[in-house]
Amino acid sequence: DLQKIIQMADLFGVTTDYLLKDELLPETETPAVYYGNETAEPVRRVSMEEANEFLEIKAKGAPVVANATALCILSPVILIVLGALAESRKTGISEGAAGAVGCIFLFGMVALAVYMFITFGLRESRFESFEKEYFETEYGVTGMVREKSRAYEGTFARGLAMGVVLCIISVIPLIVAGAAGAPDFVCAVLVGLLLLMVAAGINTITRVSMIKSSYDTLLQEGEYT
């Protein structure tokens, strides 16, 4: 019934063409996996619900992992800047106090980042087999994931390009300051700016790459073949 096909397409967020053309193996037929000269049954079959849950966890976890990575990159900024200011004698802070405050910020930010990494890792741990073992997807999953992957290609390309550009141009202010003979504390501040721009670039790259890799994982493409 054409009307029901249209309603199903709206319900699952796919095209009617996809619903009509996607291949479905008979229930009694299960393709084998070949490892050299041996054959083995597939480890598992991934349902539509599991696929959507995996994609949702990756989408929610991408900013968590990206922010945690950025925290690791930014962790030494306070130590560098305060150390340079203390050495320049332009502030009343001593080198010992600057080092102590800087180290507190450094270890605090790293600890927070590690907490974020661990909590996300625990949430996605039950999907580890998706990235390490062969699996099959149930009817409709591949088409749904492929459509989402194609729709995300533009966002992925823009995010990747923006992140790479930020990392490249981050060193320019420091080069200019060095060529102009700027004082050490100014260079230290610019090192902090460099790390800030690198953190922003890596943050962007991590976000888009994690979401793109979630599609590749379910499609078993690229490094997940």
mmCIF file with all atom_site columns, N, CA and C in Angstrom, residues 66-109:
data_model
loop_
_atom_site.group_PDB
_atom_site.id
_atom_site.type_symbol
_atom_site.label_atom_id
_atom_site.label_alt_id
_atom_site.label_comp_id
_atom_site.label_asym_id
_atom_site.label_entity_id
_atom_site.label_seq_id
_atom_site.pdbx_PDB_ins_code
_atom_site.Cartn_x
_atom_site.Cartn_y
_atom_site.Cartn_z
_atom_site.occupancy
_atom_site.B_iso_or_equiv
_atom_site.pdbx_formal_charge
_atom_site.auth_seq_id
_atom_site.auth_comp_id
_atom_site.auth_asym_id
_atom_site.auth_atom_id
_atom_site.pdbx_PDB_model_num
ATOM 1   N N  . ALA A 1 66  ? 35.573 15.948 23.124 1.00 0.00 ? 66  ALA A N  1
ATOM 2   C CA . ALA A 1 66  ? 36.235 17.121 22.540 1.00 0.00 ? 66  ALA A CA 1
ATOM 3   C C  . ALA A 1 66  ? 36.628 18.120 23.623 1.00 0.00 ? 66  ALA A C  1
ATOM 4   N N  . ASN A 1 67  ? 35.722 18.373 24.568 1.00 0.00 ? 67  ASN A N  1
ATOM 5   C CA . ASN A 1 67  ? 36.031 19.319 25.651 1.00 0.00 ? 67  ASN A CA 1
ATOM 6   C C  . ASN A 1 67  ? 37.112 18.776 26.578 1.00 0.00 ? 67  ASN A C  1
ATOM 7   N N  . ALA A 1 68  ? 37.071 17.462 26.835 1.00 0.00 ? 68  ALA A N  1
ATOM 8   C CA . ALA A 1 68  ? 38.104 16.864 27.685 1.00 0.00 ? 68  ALA A CA 1
ATOM 9   C C  . ALA A 1 68  ? 39.480 16.974 27.028 1.00 0.00 ? 68  ALA A C  1
ATOM 10  N N  . THR A 1 69  ? 39.527 16.762 25.721 1.00 0.00 ? 69  THR A N  1
ATOM 11  C CA . THR A 1 69  ? 40.791 16.896 24.992 1.00 0.00 ? 69  THR A CA 1
ATOM 12  C C  . THR A 1 69  ? 41.295 18.335 25.040 1.00 0.00 ? 69  THR A C  1
ATOM 13  N N  . ALA A 1 70  ? 40.375 19.283 24.882 1.00 0.00 ? 70  ALA A N  1
ATOM 14  C CA . ALA A 1 70  ? 40.743 20.696 24.947 1.00 0.00 ? 70  ALA A CA 1
ATOM 15  C C  . ALA A 1 70  ? 41.274 21.072 26.334 1.00 0.00 ? 70  ALA A C  1
ATOM 16  N N  . LEU A 1 71  ? 40.679 20.493 27.384 1.00 0.00 ? 71  LEU A N  1
ATOM 17  C CA . LEU A 1 71  ? 41.161 20.768 28.738 1.00 0.00 ? 71  LEU A CA 1
ATOM 18  C C  . LEU A 1 71  ? 42.602 20.299 28.917 1.00 0.00 ? 71  LEU A C  1
ATOM 19  N N  . CYS A 1 72  ? 42.926 19.136 28.360 1.00 0.00 ? 72  CYS A N  1
ATOM 20  C CA . CYS A 1 72  ? 44.305 18.636 28.454 1.00 0.00 ? 72  CYS A CA 1
ATOM 21  C C  . CYS A 1 72  ? 45.281 19.588 27.757 1.00 0.00 ? 72  CYS A C  1
ATOM 22  N N  . ILE A 1 73  ? 44.870 20.118 26.608 1.00 0.00 ? 73  ILE A N  1
ATOM 23  C CA . ILE A 1 73  ? 45.742 21.037 25.869 1.00 0.00 ? 73  ILE A CA 1
ATOM 24  C C  . ILE A 1 73  ? 45.911 22.358 26.613 1.00 0.00 ? 73  ILE A C  1
ATOM 25  N N  . LEU A 1 74  ? 44.833 22.823 27.246 1.00 0.00 ? 74  LEU A N  1
ATOM 26  C CA . LEU A 1 74  ? 44.866 24.124 27.925 1.00 0.00 ? 74  LEU A CA 1
ATOM 27  C C  . LEU A 1 74  ? 45.457 24.053 29.331 1.00 0.00 ? 74  LEU A C  1
ATOM 28  N N  . SER A 1 75  ? 45.621 22.846 29.875 1.00 0.00 ? 75  SER A N  1
ATOM 29  C CA . SER A 1 75  ? 46.023 22.710 31.277 1.00 0.00 ? 75  SER A CA 1
ATOM 30  C C  . SER A 1 75  ? 47.309 23.456 31.659 1.00 0.00 ? 75  SER A C  1
ATOM 31  N N  . PRO A 1 76  ? 48.332 23.558 30.791 1.00 0.00 ? 76  PRO A N  1
ATOM 32  C CA . PRO A 1 76  ? 49.549 24.253 31.227 1.00 0.00 ? 76  PRO A CA 1
ATOM 33  C C  . PRO A 1 76  ? 49.542 25.769 30.989 1.00 0.00 ? 76  PRO A C  1
ATOM 34  N N  . VAL A 1 77  ? 48.455 26.322 30.463 1.00 0.00 ? 77  VAL A N  1
ATOM 35  C CA . VAL A 1 77  ? 48.449 27.745 30.090 1.00 0.00 ? 77  VAL A CA 1
ATOM 36  C C  . VAL A 1 77  ? 48.703 28.634 31.303 1.00 0.00 ? 77  VAL A C  1
ATOM 37  N N  . ILE A 1 78  ? 47.972 28.399 32.404 1.00 0.00 ? 78  ILE A N  1
ATOM 38  C CA . ILE A 1 78  ? 48.127 29.243 33.595 1.00 0.00 ? 78  ILE A CA 1
ATOM 39  C C  . ILE A 1 78  ? 49.551 29.149 34.135 1.00 0.00 ? 78  ILE A C  1
ATOM 40  N N  . LEU A 1 79  ? 50.103 27.954 34.147 1.00 0.00 ? 79  LEU A N  1
ATOM 41  C CA . LEU A 1 79  ? 51.473 27.754 34.637 1.00 0.00 ? 79  LEU A CA 1
ATOM 42  C C  . LEU A 1 79  ? 52.471 28.538 33.794 1.00 0.00 ? 79  LEU A C  1
ATOM 43  N N  . ILE A 1 80  ? 52.314 28.499 32.479 1.00 0.00 ? 80  ILE A N  1
ATOM 44  C CA . ILE A 1 80  ? 53.239 29.202 31.575 1.00 0.00 ? 80  ILE A CA 1
ATOM 45  C C  . ILE A 1 80  ? 53.146 30.716 31.755 1.00 0.00 ? 80  ILE A C  1
ATOM 46  N N  . VAL A 1 81  ? 51.907 31.221 31.762 1.00 0.00 ? 81  VAL A N  1
ATOM 47  C CA . VAL A 1 81  ? 51.708 32.678 31.839 1.00 0.00 ? 81  VAL A CA 1
ATOM 48  C C  . VAL A 1 81  ? 52.144 33.219 33.194 1.00 0.00 ? 81  VAL A C  1
ATOM 49  N N  . LEU A 1 82  ? 51.704 32.569 34.284 1.00 0.00 ? 82  LEU A N  1
ATOM 50  C CA . LEU A 1 82  ? 52.088 33.058 35.610 1.00 0.00 ? 82  LEU A CA 1
ATOM 51  C C  . LEU A 1 82  ? 53.595 32.949 35.830 1.00 0.00 ? 82  LEU A C  1
ATOM 52  N N  . GLY A 1 83  ? 54.198 31.869 35.321 1.00 0.00 ? 83  GLY A N  1
ATOM 53  C CA . GLY A 1 83  ? 55.650 31.724 35.458 1.00 0.00 ? 83  GLY A CA 1
ATOM 54  C C  . GLY A 1 83  ? 56.396 32.845 34.765 1.00 0.00 ? 83  GLY A C  1
ATOM 55  N N  . ALA A 1 84  ? 55.929 33.199 33.565 1.00 0.00 ? 84  ALA A N  1
ATOM 56  C CA . ALA A 1 84  ? 56.590 34.288 32.827 1.00 0.00 ? 84  ALA A CA 1
ATOM 57  C C  . ALA A 1 84  ? 56.397 35.626 33.520 1.00 0.00 ? 84  ALA A C  1
ATOM 58  N N  . LEU A 1 85  ? 55.208 35.863 34.054 1.00 0.00 ? 85  LEU A N  1
ATOM 59  C CA . LEU A 1 85  ? 54.958 37.127 34.763 1.00 0.00 ? 85  LEU A CA 1
ATOM 60  C C  . LEU A 1 85  ? 55.786 37.217 36.034 1.00 0.00 ? 85  LEU A C  1
ATOM 61  N N  . ALA A 1 86  ? 55.939 36.088 36.721 1.00 0.00 ? 86  ALA A N  1
ATOM 62  C CA . ALA A 1 86  ? 56.746 36.101 37.945 1.00 0.00 ? 86  ALA A CA 1
ATOM 63  C C  . ALA A 1 86  ? 58.208 36.388 37.634 1.00 0.00 ? 86  ALA A C  1
ATOM 64  N N  . GLU A 1 87  ? 58.710 35.806 36.557 1.00 0.00 ? 87  GLU A N  1
ATOM 65  C CA . GLU A 1 87  ? 60.109 36.036 36.174 1.00 0.00 ? 87  GLU A CA 1
ATOM 66  C C  . GLU A 1 87  ? 60.347 37.474 35.732 1.00 0.00 ? 87  GLU A C  1
ATOM 67  N N  . SER A 1 88  ? 59.336 38.099 35.138 1.00 0.00 ? 88  SER A N  1
ATOM 68  C CA . SER A 1 88  ? 59.501 39.470 34.639 1.00 0.00 ? 88  SER A CA 1
ATOM 69  C C  . SER A 1 88  ? 59.474 40.508 35.752 1.00 0.00 ? 88  SER A C  1
ATOM 70  N N  . ARG A 1 89  ? 59.066 40.087 36.957 1.00 0.00 ? 89  ARG A N  1
ATOM 71  C CA . ARG A 1 89  ? 58.991 40.987 38.123 1.00 0.00 ? 89  ARG A CA 1
ATOM 72  C C  . ARG A 1 89  ? 58.006 42.126 37.908 1.00 0.00 ? 89  ARG A C  1
ATOM 73  N N  . LYS A 1 90  ? 57.064 41.966 36.981 1.00 0.00 ? 90  LYS A N  1
ATOM 74  C CA . LYS A 1 90  ? 56.092 43.028 36.725 1.00 0.00 ? 90  LYS A CA 1
ATOM 75  C C  . LYS A 1 90  ? 54.878 42.893 37.636 1.00 0.00 ? 90  LYS A C  1
ATOM 76  N N  . THR A 1 91  ? 54.777 41.821 38.345 1.00 0.00 ? 91  THR A N  1
ATOM 77  C CA . THR A 1 91  ? 53.688 41.630 39.300 1.00 0.00 ? 91  THR A CA 1
ATOM 78  C C  . THR A 1 91  ? 54.279 41.247 40.645 1.00 0.00 ? 91  THR A C  1
ATOM 79  N N  . GLY A 1 92  ? 53.444 41.276 41.664 1.00 0.00 ? 92  GLY A N  1
ATOM 80  C CA . GLY A 1 92  ? 53.930 40.959 43.000 1.00 0.00 ? 92  GLY A CA 1
ATOM 81  C C  . GLY A 1 92  ? 54.004 39.473 43.281 1.00 0.00 ? 92  GLY A C  1
ATOM 82  N N  . ILE A 1 93  ? 53.615 38.638 42.342 1.00 0.00 ? 93  ILE A N  1
ATOM 83  C CA . ILE A 1 93  ? 53.578 37.193 42.568 1.00 0.00 ? 93  ILE A CA 1
ATOM 84  C C  . ILE A 1 93  ? 54.989 36.605 42.492 1.00 0.00 ? 93  ILE A C  1
ATOM 85  N N  . SER A 1 94  ? 55.295 35.725 43.428 1.00 0.00 ? 94  SER A N  1
ATOM 86  C CA . SER A 1 94  ? 56.610 35.082 43.425 1.00 0.00 ? 94  SER A CA 1
ATOM 87  C C  . SER A 1 94  ? 56.607 33.877 42.485 1.00 0.00 ? 94  SER A C  1
ATOM 88  N N  . GLU A 1 95  ? 57.802 33.412 42.142 1.00 0.00 ? 95  GLU A N  1
ATOM 89  C CA . GLU A 1 95  ? 57.893 32.262 41.240 1.00 0.00 ? 95  GLU A CA 1
ATOM 90  C C  . GLU A 1 95  ? 57.319 31.001 41.876 1.00 0.00 ? 95  GLU A C  1
ATOM 91  N N  . GLY A 1 96  ? 57.526 30.858 43.198 1.00 0.00 ? 96  GLY A N  1
ATOM 92  C CA . GLY A 1 96  ? 56.991 29.699 43.893 1.00 0.00 ? 96  GLY A CA 1
ATOM 93  C C  . GLY A 1 96  ? 55.465 29.693 43.878 1.00 0.00 ? 96  GLY A C  1
ATOM 94  N N  . ALA A 1 97  ? 54.862 30.854 44.171 1.00 0.00 ? 97  ALA A N  1
ATOM 95  C CA . ALA A 1 97  ? 53.395 30.958 44.162 1.00 0.00 ? 97  ALA A CA 1
ATOM 96  C C  . ALA A 1 97  ? 52.846 30.741 42.761 1.00 0.00 ? 97  ALA A C  1
ATOM 97  N N  . ALA A 1 98  ? 53.532 31.308 41.756 1.00 0.00 ? 98  ALA A N  1
ATOM 98  C CA . ALA A 1 98  ? 53.090 31.136 40.370 1.00 0.00 ? 98  ALA A CA 1
ATOM 99  C C  . ALA A 1 98  ? 53.122 29.661 39.984 1.00 0.00 ? 98  ALA A C  1
ATOM 100 N N  . GLY A 1 99  ? 54.209 28.970 40.386 1.00 0.00 ? 99  GLY A N  1
ATOM 101 C CA . GLY A 1 99  ? 54.307 27.552 40.072 1.00 0.00 ? 99  GLY A CA 1
ATOM 102 C C  . GLY A 1 99  ? 53.238 26.732 40.762 1.00 0.00 ? 99  GLY A C  1
ATOM 103 N N  . ALA A 1 100 ? 52.957 27.081 42.037 1.00 0.00 ? 100 ALA A N  1
ATOM 104 C CA . ALA A 1 100 ? 51.944 26.337 42.789 1.00 0.00 ? 100 ALA A CA 1
ATOM 105 C C  . ALA A 1 100 ? 50.557 26.511 42.183 1.00 0.00 ? 100 ALA A C  1
ATOM 106 N N  . VAL A 1 101 ? 50.196 27.755 41.906 1.00 0.00 ? 101 VAL A N  1
ATOM 107 C CA . VAL A 1 101 ? 48.874 28.022 41.308 1.00 0.00 ? 101 VAL A CA 1
ATOM 108 C C  . VAL A 1 101 ? 48.761 27.368 39.935 1.00 0.00 ? 101 VAL A C  1
ATOM 109 N N  . GLY A 1 102 ? 49.835 27.488 39.142 1.00 0.00 ? 102 GLY A N  1
ATOM 110 C CA . GLY A 1 102 ? 49.827 26.886 37.810 1.00 0.00 ? 102 GLY A CA 1
ATOM 111 C C  . GLY A 1 102 ? 49.677 25.380 37.853 1.00 0.00 ? 102 GLY A C  1
ATOM 112 N N  . CYS A 1 103 ? 50.374 24.742 38.788 1.00 0.00 ? 103 CYS A N  1
ATOM 113 C CA . CYS A 1 103 ? 50.283 23.276 38.907 1.00 0.00 ? 103 CYS A CA 1
ATOM 114 C C  . CYS A 1 103 ? 48.899 22.837 39.380 1.00 0.00 ? 103 CYS A C  1
ATOM 115 N N  . ILE A 1 104 ? 48.305 23.616 40.295 1.00 0.00 ? 104 ILE A N  1
ATOM 116 C CA . ILE A 1 104 ? 46.947 23.284 40.753 1.00 0.00 ? 104 ILE A CA 1
ATOM 117 C C  . ILE A 1 104 ? 45.977 23.298 39.583 1.00 0.00 ? 104 ILE A C  1
ATOM 118 N N  . PHE A 1 105 ? 46.066 24.356 38.757 1.00 0.00 ? 105 PHE A N  1
ATOM 119 C CA . PHE A 1 105 ? 45.194 24.423 37.579 1.00 0.00 ? 105 PHE A CA 1
ATOM 120 C C  . PHE A 1 105 ? 45.492 23.282 36.615 1.00 0.00 ? 105 PHE A C  1
ATOM 121 N N  . LEU A 1 106 ? 46.774 22.991 36.389 1.00 0.00 ? 106 LEU A N  1
ATOM 122 C CA . LEU A 1 106 ? 47.161 21.944 35.446 1.00 0.00 ? 106 LEU A CA 1
ATOM 123 C C  . LEU A 1 106 ? 46.585 20.593 35.863 1.00 0.00 ? 106 LEU A C  1
ATOM 124 N N  . PHE A 1 107 ? 46.856 20.191 37.111 1.00 0.00 ? 107 PHE A N  1
ATOM 125 C CA . PHE A 1 107 ? 46.383 18.878 37.545 1.00 0.00 ? 107 PHE A CA 1
ATOM 126 C C  . PHE A 1 107 ? 44.864 18.838 37.701 1.00 0.00 ? 107 PHE A C  1
ATOM 127 N N  . GLY A 1 108 ? 44.287 19.960 38.086 1.00 0.00 ? 108 GLY A N  1
ATOM 128 C CA . GLY A 1 108 ? 42.830 20.017 38.201 1.00 0.00 ? 108 GLY A CA 1
ATOM 129 C C  . GLY A 1 108 ? 42.147 19.822 36.861 1.00 0.00 ? 108 GLY A C  1
ATOM 130 N N  . MET A 1 109 ? 42.652 20.494 35.831 1.00 0.00 ? 109 MET A N  1
ATOM 131 C CA . MET A 1 109 ? 42.058 20.374 34.496 1.00 0.00 ? 109 MET A CA 1
ATOM 132 C C  . MET A 1 109 ? 42.274 18.982 33.912 1.00 0.00 ? 109 MET A C  1
#
